[in-house]
Amino acid sequence: MNIERFIQLWTHRYFKYTHIFKAHFSGYKAWLYFKSRKAGFLRGKELIAIIRTEHFGDIVAAEPISRYVRSLHPDAHIVWFVKPSYHELVDHNPAVNETFSEFCVTQRRVLLDTGVFDKVYPLQFSNNNHCAKCQVFVDNPIAEQKGINVHTYFNFGNLLEVFAQTADLIGEKVPFPADDSPRLYLQESHRKKVDTLALPEKYIVLHCQSNYAPKDWPAARWNQLVEWLAANYSYHIIEIGLISNLSVNTPAYRDLCGKLSILETAEVIRRADFFIGLDSGPSHLANAVGTSGIILMGSLGSFPSYNPYSGKYGRQENAVFVRKDGSPCADLTLEFVRDKVVSALGTNAKKESSTS
């Protein structure tokens, strides 16, 4: 082993074991915190954990569970475990008493192993309970017993129904037993931020890239769709997301990618006439704020056709699914997508001098 390789090895080990130490330390620190909180509770008051740490679309989809758990435990102190980057989705939820920003799954395992929580509702399965730095997977025995994993989960229903089953809240093929429409808790600060953007009166929100390439539609076709929308409809087009991969040359288009928080983005979507996007986090925001959606979807892994949504999107009351069963999203032609968009938008908003 040469000196360069030796340094790389021990640098890696240093950061790995420093991370593991911090995870254990913060886990026991959190235990002391919750133990002291619990000591101040009235006799019989429960400490309840709900665990759904990522991704943000999944957290939105799982939101109805917070209200259902509150109905089961009306007097409990309910804590939602979430990754720090997504805490804003939970902070203002009136059904949740406290947001716990999780450092990593090892910290969570240390904390839960203390038994400080009276009841734990795990809305995850082993495939999304992983810390790459610790190289640790945390299993969910309930999900394992039911056979729910990354290869099977959509066989068990939409995301809300899947998460409810991983927490043993409902049985297989049983509808969610409460209001299944996800909600967001937008604050005045989010509205004020969006007010400063001076958005047009009529616009369509676009989201063109997911966090998983097999769900995406090619950028070249998005470019063509934007140009066609601008030429044929009186709407402005606002793109949201982390980063844009479009190259559009029309004054009707505006790029807001990377400029807004999650809930600020949700407020932009709420004010829009339509949302056109992929099966990804922002589409769950659109479902939660009630904006009509046009969702480009395709087959996903072992699922030739699936429906991730509950509420109005799930029932397709407020959404059009643009897909061909068994074909990936990338195979959708521009003409096919355009025809679906026309049927959803109608002709009222068309520019008088244009044709489709």
Coordinates of C-alpha atoms in Angstrom, one line a residue:
M1 CA 0.0 0.0 0.0
N2 CA 1.5 3.3 -1.1
I3 CA 1.3 6.5 1.1
E4 CA -1.4 8.1 -1.0
R5 CA -3.7 5.0 -0.7
F6 CA -2.9 4.8 3.0
I7 CA -3.9 8.5 3.6
Q8 CA -7.2 7.9 1.6
L9 CA -8.0 4.8 3.6
W10 CA -7.5 6.5 7.0
T11 CA -9.2 9.7 5.9
H12 CA -12.2 7.7 5.0
R13 CA -12.1 5.8 8.3
Y14 CA -11.8 9.0 10.2
F15 CA -14.9 10.6 8.7
K16 CA -16.8 7.3 8.9
Y17 CA -16.1 6.7 12.6
T18 CA -16.5 10.3 13.5
H19 CA -19.9 10.2 11.9
I20 CA -20.8 7.0 13.7
F21 CA -19.7 8.5 17.1
K22 CA -21.8 11.6 16.4
A23 CA -24.8 9.4 15.5
H24 CA -24.5 7.5 18.8
F25 CA -23.8 10.6 20.9
S26 CA -26.7 12.5 19.4
G27 CA -29.0 9.5 19.8
Y28 CA -28.4 9.3 23.5
K29 CA -28.6 13.1 23.8
A30 CA -32.0 12.9 22.1
W31 CA -33.0 10.2 24.6
L32 CA -32.2 12.4 27.5
Y33 CA -34.2 15.2 25.9
F34 CA -37.3 13.1 25.3
K35 CA -36.9 11.4 28.7
S36 CA -37.0 14.8 30.4
R37 CA -40.0 15.9 28.2
K38 CA -41.8 12.7 29.1
A39 CA -41.1 13.2 32.8
G40 CA -43.2 16.5 32.6
F41 CA -46.2 14.8 31.0
L42 CA -49.4 14.2 32.9
R43 CA -49.8 10.6 34.0
G44 CA -50.9 8.4 31.0
K45 CA -49.8 10.9 28.3
E46 CA -48.1 9.0 25.5
L47 CA -45.0 9.9 23.5
I48 CA -45.6 8.8 19.9
A49 CA -43.1 8.7 17.0
I50 CA -44.0 8.9 13.3
I51 CA -41.1 8.1 11.0
R52 CA -41.0 9.3 7.4
T53 CA -37.7 11.1 6.8
E54 CA -37.6 11.4 3.0
H55 CA -38.4 12.1 0.2
F56 CA -40.4 15.3 0.3
G57 CA -43.1 14.0 -2.0
D58 CA -43.4 11.0 0.2
I59 CA -43.7 13.2 3.3
V60 CA -46.5 15.1 1.7
A61 CA -48.2 11.9 0.6
A62 CA -48.0 10.6 4.2
E63 CA -49.4 13.7 5.8
P64 CA -53.0 12.3 6.3
I65 CA -51.4 9.7 8.6
S66 CA -50.5 12.5 11.1
R67 CA -54.2 13.4 11.4
Y68 CA -55.2 9.8 11.6
V69 CA -52.7 9.0 14.3
R70 CA -53.9 12.1 16.2
S71 CA -57.4 10.7 16.1
L72 CA -56.1 7.5 17.6
H73 CA -54.0 9.3 20.3
P74 CA -55.8 12.6 20.9
D75 CA -53.8 13.5 24.1
A76 CA -50.4 12.2 23.0
H77 CA -47.3 14.1 22.3
I78 CA -46.6 13.2 18.6
V79 CA -43.1 13.6 17.2
W80 CA -42.4 13.3 13.4
F81 CA -38.9 12.2 12.4
V82 CA -37.7 13.9 9.2
K83 CA -34.4 14.8 7.5
P84 CA -33.4 18.4 8.3
S85 CA -33.9 19.6 4.7
Y86 CA -37.6 18.6 4.9
H87 CA -38.6 19.8 8.3
E88 CA -40.6 22.8 7.0
L89 CA -43.2 20.2 5.7
V90 CA -43.9 19.1 9.3
D91 CA -43.2 22.2 11.4
H92 CA -46.6 23.8 11.1
N93 CA -48.7 20.6 11.0
P94 CA -51.3 21.1 13.9
A95 CA -51.6 17.3 14.3
V96 CA -47.9 17.1 15.2
N97 CA -46.4 18.5 18.4
E98 CA -42.8 18.4 17.5
T99 CA -40.5 17.9 14.5
F100 CA -37.3 15.8 15.1
S101 CA -34.6 16.6 12.6
E102 CA -32.9 13.2 12.2
F103 CA -29.1 13.1 11.9
C104 CA -29.0 9.6 10.4
V105 CA -30.6 6.2 10.8
T106 CA -28.1 5.1 13.3
Q107 CA -29.0 8.0 15.6
R108 CA -32.7 6.9 15.2
R109 CA -31.9 3.3 16.0
V110 CA -30.0 4.3 19.1
L111 CA -32.9 6.6 20.3
L112 CA -35.7 4.1 19.6
D113 CA -33.8 1.2 21.2
T114 CA -34.0 3.1 24.5
G115 CA -37.7 2.5 24.6
V116 CA -38.5 6.2 25.4
F117 CA -41.3 6.2 22.9
D118 CA -44.5 4.5 23.9
K119 CA -45.5 3.9 20.3
V120 CA -43.7 4.1 17.0
Y121 CA -45.3 4.3 13.5
P122 CA -42.6 3.5 10.9
L123 CA -43.7 4.8 7.5
Q124 CA -40.6 3.3 5.8
F125 CA -39.1 0.0 4.7
S126 CA -35.5 -1.1 4.7
N127 CA -34.7 0.2 1.3
N128 CA -35.3 3.8 2.4
N129 CA -33.8 3.4 5.9
H130 CA -30.2 3.6 4.9
C131 CA -27.2 5.6 6.0
A132 CA -24.4 5.5 3.4
K133 CA -21.8 6.9 5.9
C134 CA -22.6 4.3 8.6
Q135 CA -23.2 1.7 5.9
V136 CA -26.3 0.7 7.9
F137 CA -29.8 -0.4 6.9
V138 CA -32.6 -0.3 9.5
D139 CA -35.3 -2.8 8.9
N140 CA -39.0 -2.5 9.5
P141 CA -40.2 -5.9 10.7
I142 CA -43.8 -4.9 9.8
A143 CA -43.0 -4.1 6.2
E144 CA -40.8 -7.3 6.0
Q145 CA -43.6 -9.5 7.3
K146 CA -46.0 -8.0 4.7
G147 CA -43.5 -8.3 1.9
I148 CA -43.3 -4.5 1.3
N149 CA -40.0 -3.4 -0.3
V150 CA -38.7 -1.3 -3.1
H151 CA -39.6 -4.0 -5.6
T152 CA -43.2 -4.6 -4.5
Y153 CA -44.5 -1.5 -2.7
F154 CA -46.9 -0.2 -5.4
N155 CA -48.5 -3.6 -5.4
F156 CA -50.0 -2.6 -2.1
G157 CA -51.7 0.6 -3.2
N158 CA -50.8 4.3 -3.4
L159 CA -48.1 5.8 -1.2
L160 CA -50.4 6.7 1.6
E161 CA -51.8 3.2 1.7
V162 CA -48.4 1.7 1.5
F163 CA -47.0 3.8 4.4
A164 CA -50.1 3.1 6.5
Q165 CA -49.5 -0.6 6.0
T166 CA -45.8 -0.4 6.9
A167 CA -46.9 1.2 10.2
D168 CA -49.6 -1.6 10.7
L169 CA -52.3 1.1 10.7
I170 CA -54.4 -0.7 8.0
G171 CA -54.4 -4.1 6.4
E172 CA -53.7 -5.1 2.8
K173 CA -56.3 -3.9 0.3
V174 CA -58.0 -1.8 2.9
P175 CA -58.7 1.8 2.0
F176 CA -57.3 4.5 4.2
P177 CA -59.9 4.9 6.9
A178 CA -59.8 8.7 7.2
D179 CA -59.5 11.8 4.9
D180 CA -56.9 10.8 2.4
S181 CA -56.3 14.2 0.9
P182 CA -52.8 15.5 1.7
R183 CA -52.5 19.0 3.2
L184 CA -49.8 21.6 3.4
Y185 CA -49.6 24.3 6.0
L186 CA -48.6 27.4 4.2
Q187 CA -47.6 30.4 6.3
E188 CA -47.9 34.1 5.7
S189 CA -44.1 34.2 5.2
H190 CA -44.5 31.9 2.1
R191 CA -47.2 34.1 0.7
K192 CA -45.2 37.3 1.2
K193 CA -42.2 35.8 -0.5
V194 CA -44.2 34.8 -3.5
D195 CA -45.8 38.2 -3.6
T196 CA -42.3 39.7 -4.2
L197 CA -42.0 37.6 -7.4
A198 CA -44.6 39.6 -9.3
L199 CA -46.0 36.5 -11.0
P200 CA -48.4 37.0 -14.0
E201 CA -52.1 36.6 -13.4
K202 CA -52.4 33.5 -15.6
Y203 CA -49.6 30.9 -15.7
I204 CA -48.8 27.2 -15.8
V205 CA -46.2 25.7 -13.5
L206 CA -43.8 23.2 -15.1
H207 CA -41.6 20.7 -13.3
C208 CA -39.3 18.8 -15.7
Q209 CA -36.8 16.8 -13.7
S210 CA -37.4 14.2 -10.9
N211 CA -34.8 12.8 -8.6
Y212 CA -34.9 9.5 -10.5
A213 CA -33.9 9.5 -14.2
P214 CA -36.3 6.6 -15.2
K215 CA -39.3 8.9 -14.3
D216 CA -38.1 11.8 -16.6
W217 CA -39.1 13.0 -20.0
P218 CA -36.4 14.2 -22.4
A219 CA -35.4 17.9 -22.1
A220 CA -35.7 18.4 -25.9
R221 CA -39.4 17.5 -25.8
W222 CA -40.0 19.8 -22.8
N223 CA -38.4 22.6 -24.8
Q224 CA -40.8 21.8 -27.7
L225 CA -43.8 21.6 -25.3
V226 CA -42.9 25.0 -23.8
E227 CA -42.5 26.6 -27.2
W228 CA -45.8 25.2 -28.3
L229 CA -47.6 26.3 -25.2
A230 CA -46.2 29.8 -25.6
A231 CA -47.3 30.0 -29.2
N232 CA -50.8 28.6 -28.7
Y233 CA -52.0 29.6 -25.3
S234 CA -52.1 32.9 -23.4
Y235 CA -50.6 31.4 -20.2
H236 CA -47.1 32.3 -19.0
I237 CA -45.0 29.3 -18.1
I238 CA -43.1 29.1 -14.8
E239 CA -40.6 26.3 -14.2
I240 CA -39.9 25.2 -10.7
G241 CA -37.5 22.6 -9.2
L242 CA -33.8 22.5 -8.2
I243 CA -32.2 23.2 -11.5
S244 CA -33.4 23.7 -15.1
N245 CA -32.2 21.6 -18.0
L246 CA -34.2 23.6 -20.6
S247 CA -33.1 26.0 -23.3
V248 CA -36.2 28.0 -24.1
N249 CA -36.3 31.2 -26.0
T250 CA -39.7 32.8 -25.4
P251 CA -40.7 35.7 -23.2
A252 CA -43.6 33.7 -21.8
Y253 CA -41.2 31.4 -19.9
R254 CA -39.6 32.1 -16.5
D255 CA -37.1 30.0 -14.6
L256 CA -37.6 29.9 -10.8
C257 CA -35.5 26.7 -10.3
G258 CA -33.4 26.8 -7.1
K259 CA -34.8 30.1 -5.9
L260 CA -37.5 29.0 -3.5
S261 CA -38.0 26.8 -0.5
I262 CA -40.4 23.8 -0.7
L263 CA -43.4 25.6 0.8
E264 CA -42.6 28.8 -1.2
T265 CA -42.7 26.5 -4.3
A266 CA -46.0 25.1 -3.1
E267 CA -47.4 28.7 -2.9
V268 CA -46.3 29.3 -6.5
I269 CA -48.1 26.1 -7.6
R270 CA -51.2 27.0 -5.5
R271 CA -51.6 30.3 -7.5
A272 CA -51.2 28.6 -10.9
D273 CA -54.0 27.6 -13.3
F274 CA -52.4 24.3 -14.0
F275 CA -49.4 22.1 -13.0
I276 CA -47.6 20.1 -15.7
G277 CA -44.9 17.8 -14.4
L278 CA -43.7 14.3 -13.5
D279 CA -44.3 11.8 -10.8
S280 CA -42.1 13.6 -8.3
G281 CA -42.2 15.8 -5.2
P282 CA -43.8 18.9 -6.8
S283 CA -46.7 16.9 -8.1
H284 CA -47.5 15.9 -4.6
L285 CA -47.4 19.6 -3.6
A286 CA -49.9 20.3 -6.5
N287 CA -52.2 17.6 -5.2
A288 CA -52.1 19.1 -1.7
V289 CA -52.8 22.7 -2.7
G290 CA -55.6 21.7 -5.2
T291 CA -54.1 22.9 -8.5
S292 CA -55.2 20.9 -11.5
G293 CA -52.4 18.6 -12.7
I294 CA -51.2 17.0 -15.9
I295 CA -48.8 14.3 -14.8
L296 CA -46.4 12.6 -17.3
M297 CA -45.9 9.0 -16.1
G298 CA -44.6 5.7 -17.3
S299 CA -43.8 2.2 -16.2
L300 CA -41.4 2.2 -13.2
G301 CA -39.2 -0.8 -12.5
S302 CA -41.5 -3.8 -12.0
F303 CA -44.6 -1.7 -12.1
P304 CA -46.1 -1.3 -15.6
S305 CA -48.8 1.0 -14.3
Y306 CA -49.1 2.5 -10.8
N307 CA -50.8 5.4 -9.0
P308 CA -48.8 7.1 -6.2
Y309 CA -51.4 9.6 -5.2
S310 CA -54.3 9.7 -2.8
G311 CA -56.9 12.4 -2.6
K312 CA -58.2 14.1 -5.8
Y313 CA -55.1 13.2 -7.8
G314 CA -55.5 9.6 -6.8
R315 CA -59.1 9.5 -8.0
Q316 CA -58.1 11.6 -11.1
E317 CA -60.7 14.1 -10.2
N318 CA -58.2 16.9 -10.5
A319 CA -55.5 15.4 -12.5
V320 CA -54.8 13.8 -15.9
F321 CA -52.3 11.0 -16.1
V322 CA -50.4 11.1 -19.3
R323 CA -49.0 7.6 -19.8
K324 CA -49.0 4.4 -21.8
D325 CA -49.1 1.3 -19.6
G326 CA -45.8 -0.7 -19.9
S327 CA -43.9 2.2 -21.5
P328 CA -41.4 4.4 -19.7
C329 CA -42.1 8.1 -19.5
A330 CA -39.2 8.8 -21.8
D331 CA -41.0 7.0 -24.6
L332 CA -44.0 9.4 -24.6
T333 CA -44.1 11.3 -27.9
L334 CA -44.5 15.1 -28.0
E335 CA -47.7 14.6 -30.0
F336 CA -49.2 12.2 -27.4
V337 CA -48.4 14.6 -24.6
R338 CA -49.6 17.6 -26.5
D339 CA -53.0 16.0 -27.2
K340 CA -53.5 15.2 -23.5
V341 CA -52.6 18.8 -22.6
V342 CA -55.1 20.2 -25.1
S343 CA -57.8 18.0 -23.7
A344 CA -57.0 19.2 -20.2
L345 CA -56.5 22.9 -20.9
G346 CA -59.4 23.2 -23.3
T347 CA -59.8 25.9 -25.9
N348 CA -60.8 28.8 -23.7
A349 CA -57.3 29.9 -23.0
K350 CA -56.0 29.5 -26.6
K351 CA -54.6 32.5 -28.4
E352 CA -57.2 33.6 -31.0
S353 CA -54.7 33.6 -33.9
S354 CA -53.2 30.2 -33.1
T355 CA -54.2 26.6 -33.8
S356 CA -53.1 23.5 -32.0

